[in-house]
Amino acid sequence: AQSVTQPDIHITVSEGASLELRCNYSYGATPYLFWYVQSPGQGLQLLLKYFSGDTLVQGIKGFEAEFKRSQSSFNLRKPSVHWSDAAEYFCAKGDSGAGSYQLTFGKGTKLSVIP
Amino acid sequence: NAGVTQTPKFQVLKTGQSMTLQCAQDMNHNSMYWYRQDPGMGLRLIYYSASEGTTDKGEVPNGYNVSRLNKREFSLRLESAAPSQTSVYFCASSEFGGSGNTIYFGEGSWLTVV
């Protein structure tokens, strides 16, 4: 079965520090990979996605992620965290197979930001 | 720009009661989805509708039914609610089906079954 692993349940960083959230996925021939962010009481908002091509993907709010096929990873990074980045982050994987509609989500990483 | 709208936002049900969660999108999307979110579990797909007139089971369909009323609306029904269905429910849509398409989520419906 497909799986997406986010090893860190909760991360705390200081405002202005750099951030890296880890995501590993089970192997898929051509994975579609996503990072979503969820603020408390809100729905999920897409930060960025990888389908193919350049393995370094830029997203909204200054986030980027790097696809590493050899490590089955798609880690999310931000060089300088802002207090407003405190939220829960979800990595998700889809497959390119015809008729495949299901995204598999990781269990999420909650980010706390210390002023 | 409303996007995906769900109602109600909060609901408390007694075990055995029934209810319907309503969802509408105004983006002219073809595909719609219902997910549930439980603490520490991420999001799991309940049902989806690849296009108007079709519905299919996702990962956790037991205890639920869905109706794709028209292109805009996709409802989720709990026929006989159970405490295990206490969860946050998200409706979502995408322009086309296929997991390579960006999914847009509603703000969620908090359901408690007592």
XYZ file of C-alpha atoms in Angstrom, chain A residues 32 34 36 38 41-46 49 51 88 90 93-96 99-108, chain B residues 9 31 33 35 37 40-43 45 48 50 58-59 90 97-108 110:
56
model
C 2.798 13.516 -7.844
C 2.156 18.030 -2.720
C -0.512 21.550 2.036
C -3.687 23.965 7.485
C -10.006 25.757 12.146
C -9.340 26.098 8.444
C -9.214 23.921 5.391
C -6.043 22.910 3.599
C -4.226 25.290 1.299
C -1.804 24.128 -1.372
C 3.399 20.614 -5.973
C 4.772 16.640 -11.102
C 0.043 22.065 10.489
C 0.723 17.856 5.301
C 1.308 11.765 -2.793
C -0.728 10.845 -5.826
C -0.101 8.388 -8.603
C -0.150 9.031 -12.295
C -8.223 6.475 -13.013
C -6.191 7.096 -9.909
C -7.954 9.722 -7.854
C -6.773 9.188 -4.354
C -4.178 11.297 -2.647
C -2.379 9.636 0.239
C -1.665 12.078 3.025
C 0.962 11.953 5.711
C -0.179 12.388 9.294
C 1.036 15.934 9.445
C -19.762 23.976 10.028
C -14.311 16.198 -9.711
C -14.266 14.571 -2.933
C -12.314 13.433 3.188
C -9.559 14.114 9.232
C -2.798 11.786 14.065
C -4.341 10.162 10.988
C -4.009 12.793 8.298
C -6.795 12.932 5.742
C -10.743 9.747 1.331
C -15.180 10.828 -4.668
C -14.765 11.920 -10.861
C -12.395 5.804 -1.366
C -10.373 4.419 1.510
C -13.646 18.190 4.273
C -10.020 13.831 -11.900
C -6.714 12.142 -11.482
C -4.423 12.621 -8.545
C -2.144 14.925 -10.511
C -4.687 17.705 -10.331
C -4.647 20.285 -7.578
C -7.384 19.734 -5.036
C -9.096 22.708 -3.409
C -10.552 22.190 0.055
C -13.478 23.658 1.910
C -13.096 24.915 5.467
C -14.378 21.748 7.102
C -16.880 19.495 12.682
